[in-house]
Coordinates of C-alpha atoms in Angstrom, one line a residue:
X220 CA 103.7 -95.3 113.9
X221 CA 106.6 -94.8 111.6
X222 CA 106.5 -93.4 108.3
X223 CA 108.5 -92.7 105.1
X224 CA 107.7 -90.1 103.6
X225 CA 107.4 -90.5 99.8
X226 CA 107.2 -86.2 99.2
X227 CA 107.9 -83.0 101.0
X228 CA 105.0 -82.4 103.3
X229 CA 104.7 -79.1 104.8
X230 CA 104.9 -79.0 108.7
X231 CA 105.9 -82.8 109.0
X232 CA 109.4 -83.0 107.0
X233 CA 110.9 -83.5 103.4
X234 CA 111.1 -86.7 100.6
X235 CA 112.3 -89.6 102.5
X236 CA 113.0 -88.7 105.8
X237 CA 111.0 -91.2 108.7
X238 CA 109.2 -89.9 110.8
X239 CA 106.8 -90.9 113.9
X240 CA 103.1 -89.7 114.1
X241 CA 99.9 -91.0 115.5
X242 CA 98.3 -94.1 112.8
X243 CA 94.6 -91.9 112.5
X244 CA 96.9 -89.1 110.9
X245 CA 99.0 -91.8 108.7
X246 CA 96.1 -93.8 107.9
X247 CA 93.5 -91.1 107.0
X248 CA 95.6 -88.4 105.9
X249 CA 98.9 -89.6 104.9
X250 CA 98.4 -93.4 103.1
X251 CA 95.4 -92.3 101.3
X252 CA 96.8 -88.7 99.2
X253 CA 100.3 -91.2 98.6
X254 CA 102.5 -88.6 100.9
X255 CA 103.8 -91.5 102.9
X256 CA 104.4 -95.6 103.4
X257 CA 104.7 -97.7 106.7
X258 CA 108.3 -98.2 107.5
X259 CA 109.4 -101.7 107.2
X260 CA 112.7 -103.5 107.4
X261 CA 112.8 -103.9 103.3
X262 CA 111.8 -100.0 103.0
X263 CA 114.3 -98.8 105.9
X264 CA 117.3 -101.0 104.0
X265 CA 116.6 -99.7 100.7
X266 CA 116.4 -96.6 102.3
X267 CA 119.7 -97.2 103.6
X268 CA 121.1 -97.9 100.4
X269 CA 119.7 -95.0 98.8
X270 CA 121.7 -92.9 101.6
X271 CA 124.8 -94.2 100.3
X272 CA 124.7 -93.9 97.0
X273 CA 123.7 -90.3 97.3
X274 CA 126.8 -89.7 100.0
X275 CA 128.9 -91.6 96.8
X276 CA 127.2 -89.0 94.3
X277 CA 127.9 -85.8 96.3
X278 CA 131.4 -87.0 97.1
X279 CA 132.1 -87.7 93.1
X280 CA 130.6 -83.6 92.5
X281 CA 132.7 -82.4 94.7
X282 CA 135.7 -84.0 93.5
X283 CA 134.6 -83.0 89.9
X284 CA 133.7 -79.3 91.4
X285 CA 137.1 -79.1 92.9
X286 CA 138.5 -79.6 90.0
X287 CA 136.9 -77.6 88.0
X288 CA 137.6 -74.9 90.9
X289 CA 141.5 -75.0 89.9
X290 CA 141.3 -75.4 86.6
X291 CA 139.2 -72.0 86.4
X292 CA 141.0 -70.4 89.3
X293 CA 143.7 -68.0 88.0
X294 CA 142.7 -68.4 84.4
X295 CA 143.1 -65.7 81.9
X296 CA 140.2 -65.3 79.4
X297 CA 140.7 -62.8 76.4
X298 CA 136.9 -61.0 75.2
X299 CA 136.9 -58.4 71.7
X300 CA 134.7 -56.3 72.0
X301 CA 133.0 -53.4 69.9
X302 CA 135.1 -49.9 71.2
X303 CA 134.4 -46.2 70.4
X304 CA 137.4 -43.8 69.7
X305 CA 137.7 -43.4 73.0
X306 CA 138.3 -46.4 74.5
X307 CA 134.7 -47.4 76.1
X308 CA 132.9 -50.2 75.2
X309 CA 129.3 -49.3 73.6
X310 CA 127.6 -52.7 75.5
X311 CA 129.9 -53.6 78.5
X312 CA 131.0 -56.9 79.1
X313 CA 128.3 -58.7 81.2
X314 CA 128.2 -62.0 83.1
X315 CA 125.9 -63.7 79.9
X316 CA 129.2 -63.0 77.8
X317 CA 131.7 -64.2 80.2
X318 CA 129.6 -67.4 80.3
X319 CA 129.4 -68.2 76.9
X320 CA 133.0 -67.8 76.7
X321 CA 133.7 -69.9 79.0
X322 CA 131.5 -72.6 77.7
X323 CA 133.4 -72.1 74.5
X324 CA 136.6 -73.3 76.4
X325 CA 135.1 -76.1 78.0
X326 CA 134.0 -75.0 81.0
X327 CA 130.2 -75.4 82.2
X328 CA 129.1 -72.1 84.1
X329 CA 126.0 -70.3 84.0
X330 CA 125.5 -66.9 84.2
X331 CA 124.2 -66.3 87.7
X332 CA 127.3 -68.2 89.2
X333 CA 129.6 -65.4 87.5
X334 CA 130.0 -62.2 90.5
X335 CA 131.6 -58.9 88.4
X336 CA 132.6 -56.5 90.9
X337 CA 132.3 -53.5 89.1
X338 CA 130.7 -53.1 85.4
X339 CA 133.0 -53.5 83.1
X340 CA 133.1 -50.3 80.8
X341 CA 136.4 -50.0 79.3
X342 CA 139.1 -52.4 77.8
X343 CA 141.8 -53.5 80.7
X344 CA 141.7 -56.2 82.9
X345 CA 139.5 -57.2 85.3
X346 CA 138.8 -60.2 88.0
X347 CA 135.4 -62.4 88.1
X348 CA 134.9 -64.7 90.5
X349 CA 132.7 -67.8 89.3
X350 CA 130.6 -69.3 92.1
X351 CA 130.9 -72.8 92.1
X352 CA 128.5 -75.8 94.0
X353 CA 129.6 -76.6 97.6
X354 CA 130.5 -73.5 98.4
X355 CA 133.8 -73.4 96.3
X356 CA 134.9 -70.3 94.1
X357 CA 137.6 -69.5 91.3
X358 CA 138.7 -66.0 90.4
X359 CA 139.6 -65.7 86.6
X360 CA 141.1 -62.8 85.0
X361 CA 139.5 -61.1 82.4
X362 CA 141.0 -59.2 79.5
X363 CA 138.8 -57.3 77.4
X364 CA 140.5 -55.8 74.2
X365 CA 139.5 -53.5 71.1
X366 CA 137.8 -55.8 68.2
X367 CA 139.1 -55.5 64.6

């Protein structure tokens, strides 16, 4: 008997994937808890449809994530910070900061997307690279100076 299922369902397979198994399993396991629905031609067509405009969706983010991937790559952000006499910064410049700045200019990227290489400890320049969806990545420069 075929199946779609209408959740993830451990063992079997994810949200609307179809799937054949025996009609005593579908009919007292599967129908009655709401995990799945016998596949019809209507269901299987809308399915169909749903296919496509997801293919349409992911295609339009990774237009938008491209992008975004060459606006951001090669970018040069400027961060004041607090200094001592010497030169060091008394926080360091962490991935939370970069973010924010870079939602201040427009760009959406959260913290955990942002890789620092080393910590950044003194003013100078430094390169970030922001992790972006589908795999794509953007190094920006960063340029942390001495506040007033």
């Amino acid at each position: 008997m075929k199946v779609v299922l209408l959740l993830d369902v451990p063992k079997l397979g994810r949200k609307s994937e179809v799937k054949n198994v025996s009609p005593g399993y579908a009919k007292n396991f599967l129908f009655p808890k709401g995990l799945a629905m016998v596949l019809t031609s209507a269901v299987a067509a809308d399915l169909e449809m749903q296919d496509e405009a997801k293919k349409k969706q992911a295609e339009k983010e990774l237009v938008e994530t491209e992008a975004l991937a060459q606006k951001l790559d090669g970018l040069e952000v400027e961060i004041a910070v607090k200094v001592s006499n010497g030169g060091a910064v008394y926080a360091g410049v962490s991935a939370q900061k970069i973010a924010e700045t870079l939602n201040k200019l427009g760009f959406k990227v959260a913290k955990n997307k942002i890789k620092i290489k080393s910590p950044i400890k003194k003013t100078g320049d430094y390169m970030v690279t922001v992790v972006l969806p589908h795999g794509l990545e953007a190094e920006v420069k960063i340029t942390v100076v001495a506040e007033n």
